[in-house]
């Protein structure tokens, strides 16, 4: 707390005296105005499991010294600009994608590549493995952002407006000419192309209307997102391609981190890990439960030829500019951590 040293008034002195008497009661607990403000911006909604986990698990665990201030639906910072906002001091936290990081550090595209991560456990093993250290260090040194933990977004699938009897997606060839909305960075667009589709860049917050009006044929996201964002209201089928076991990192301002005491840093780290774990379990449960809900809503849900998709996607990355940026041996290490 900063106490003014000039312009003392009688009333001010009385207030200060009252504070001095009450001081022992505050020992150890900072006043609200002294706490670190943690503005978090995400395109996700308030009911998305990553948002819920941060609000219900992260925020209370750091409440002694920090005020968590979430901004949902990209209302504070637009999608894919959050890291820049943290770097310039306009934001303290975000839920960052590997694709967004790949805008600055192309090697992060390895974590955004189709069919690389196998499942939620594999993501955690990769994130906590020494292989990740140089990646984390670079983001910290060059962008001033600490990647605290990995959050599970889920298995992305192809979700289309066309009913299955009009278009059945069994192989990448079936997606030829399909305008598939993908988020707007190069790594995302490349993945859309690798799936065989015609990728269209668009912010997450615009997708519902685009599906409703037919300005795109479809989009890709995990089942919990299809439900949370109500995409099922404006689409007719889901081909379970599982083309990306998707993740987001809990991104945190390095400047704010450095201003914390070692005890506070430990609390922030533990809180981020606990939130990620809580969100992961809930998201996995939702993925398992939501197939029947979506079928009840009239969507046709089926598994395409997964080998055909995997082979095609992987063949697109071989020799690509993305693969050229991957440090030697990292893909092998990631694969070795899987099943
Ligand atoms: C999306 O735009 O499709 C995406 O799923 C990409 C993710 O990286 C992430 O930004 C997510 O949107 C938002 O958090 C909304 O769920």
Coordinates of N, CA and C and ligand atoms in Angstrom, one line a residue, residues 42-45 48 50-51 79-80 82 95-100 153 156 181-184 188 202-205 207 219-222 225 228 231 246-248, ligand 1:
X42 N -9.5 -14.4 -23.4 CA -9.7 -15.6 -24.2 C -10.9 -15.4 -25.1
X43 N -10.8 -16.1 -26.3 CA -12.0 -16.1 -27.2 C -13.1 -17.1 -26.6
X44 N -12.7 -17.9 -25.6 CA -13.6 -18.9 -25.1 C -14.7 -18.2 -24.3
X45 N -15.8 -18.9 -24.1 CA -16.9 -18.4 -23.3 C -16.6 -18.6 -21.8
X48 N -16.9 -22.4 -21.0 CA -15.9 -23.4 -21.5 C -15.2 -23.9 -20.3
X50 N -12.1 -24.7 -19.8 CA -10.8 -24.0 -19.4 C -11.1 -22.7 -18.6
X51 N -12.1 -22.0 -19.1 CA -12.5 -20.8 -18.3 C -13.0 -21.1 -16.9
X79 N -8.6 -12.7 -30.8 CA -8.0 -14.0 -30.9 C -6.6 -13.9 -31.6
X80 N -5.6 -14.6 -31.0 CA -4.3 -14.7 -31.6 C -3.4 -13.4 -31.4
X82 N -3.2 -12.2 -28.1 CA -3.1 -12.2 -26.6 C -1.6 -12.1 -26.2
X95 N -5.0 -18.0 -22.5 CA -4.9 -19.4 -22.8 C -4.4 -19.5 -24.2
X96 N -3.1 -19.7 -24.4 CA -2.5 -19.6 -25.7 C -2.4 -20.9 -26.4
X97 N -2.6 -20.8 -27.7 CA -2.4 -22.0 -28.6 C -1.0 -22.1 -29.1
X98 N -0.6 -23.4 -29.4 CA 0.7 -23.6 -30.1 C 0.7 -22.9 -31.4
X99 N -0.4 -22.8 -32.1 CA -0.5 -22.2 -33.4 C -0.2 -20.7 -33.3
X100 N -0.7 -20.1 -32.2 CA -0.4 -18.7 -31.9 C 1.1 -18.5 -31.7
X153 N -7.8 -29.1 -24.7 CA -9.0 -28.6 -25.4 C -9.8 -29.7 -25.9
X156 N -10.0 -32.5 -32.1 CA -10.8 -31.8 -33.1 C -11.3 -32.7 -34.2
X181 N -13.9 -23.5 -42.1 CA -13.3 -22.4 -41.3 C -12.2 -23.0 -40.4
X182 N -11.1 -22.4 -40.4 CA -10.0 -22.7 -39.4 C -9.6 -21.4 -38.8
X183 N -9.1 -21.4 -37.6 CA -8.6 -20.1 -37.0 C -7.5 -19.5 -37.9
X184 N -7.3 -18.2 -37.7 CA -6.5 -17.4 -38.7 C -5.0 -17.3 -38.5
X188 N -2.7 -23.0 -38.6 CA -4.1 -23.6 -38.6 C -4.5 -23.8 -40.1
X202 N -10.9 -17.4 -40.0 CA -12.0 -16.6 -39.3 C -11.8 -16.7 -37.8
X203 N -12.1 -15.6 -37.1 CA -12.1 -15.6 -35.7 C -13.2 -16.5 -35.1
X204 N -12.9 -17.1 -34.0 CA -13.8 -18.0 -33.3 C -15.2 -17.4 -33.1
X205 N -15.2 -16.1 -32.6 CA -16.4 -15.4 -32.3 C -17.3 -15.2 -33.5
X207 N -17.8 -17.6 -35.9 CA -18.0 -18.9 -36.6 C -19.5 -19.3 -36.6
X219 N -16.6 -26.2 -39.8 CA -15.6 -25.8 -38.9 C -15.0 -27.0 -38.2
X220 N -13.9 -26.9 -37.5 CA -13.3 -28.0 -36.8 C -13.1 -27.6 -35.3
X221 N -13.6 -28.4 -34.4 CA -13.4 -28.2 -33.0 C -13.7 -29.4 -32.2
X222 N -13.3 -29.6 -31.0 CA -13.7 -30.7 -30.2 C -15.2 -30.7 -29.8
X225 N -16.6 -28.0 -27.4 CA -16.8 -26.7 -28.0 C -18.0 -26.6 -29.0
X228 N -20.7 -26.1 -26.4 CA -20.6 -24.8 -25.7 C -20.9 -23.6 -26.6
X231 N -22.7 -24.7 -31.9 CA -22.5 -25.0 -33.4 C -23.4 -26.1 -33.9
X246 N -6.0 -31.3 -29.3 CA -5.6 -29.9 -29.2 C -5.3 -29.4 -27.8
X247 N -4.5 -28.4 -27.6 CA -4.1 -28.0 -26.3 C -4.0 -26.4 -26.3
X248 N -4.0 -25.9 -25.1 CA -3.7 -24.5 -24.9 C -2.8 -24.4 -23.7
Ligands
LIG1 C1 -10.8 -22.0 -32.5 O1 -10.8 -20.8 -32.8 O2 -11.4 -22.9 -33.2 C2 -10.2 -22.4 -31.2 O3 -10.7 -23.8 -30.9 C3 -8.7 -22.4 -31.3 C4 -8.1 -22.6 -29.9 O4 -6.7 -22.5 -30.0 C5 -8.6 -21.6 -28.9 O5 -8.2 -20.3 -29.2 C6 -10.1 -21.7 -28.9 O6 -10.7 -21.5 -30.2 C7 -10.8 -20.7 -28.0 O7 -10.3 -20.8 -26.7 C8 -12.3 -20.9 -28.0 O8 -12.7 -22.1 -27.5

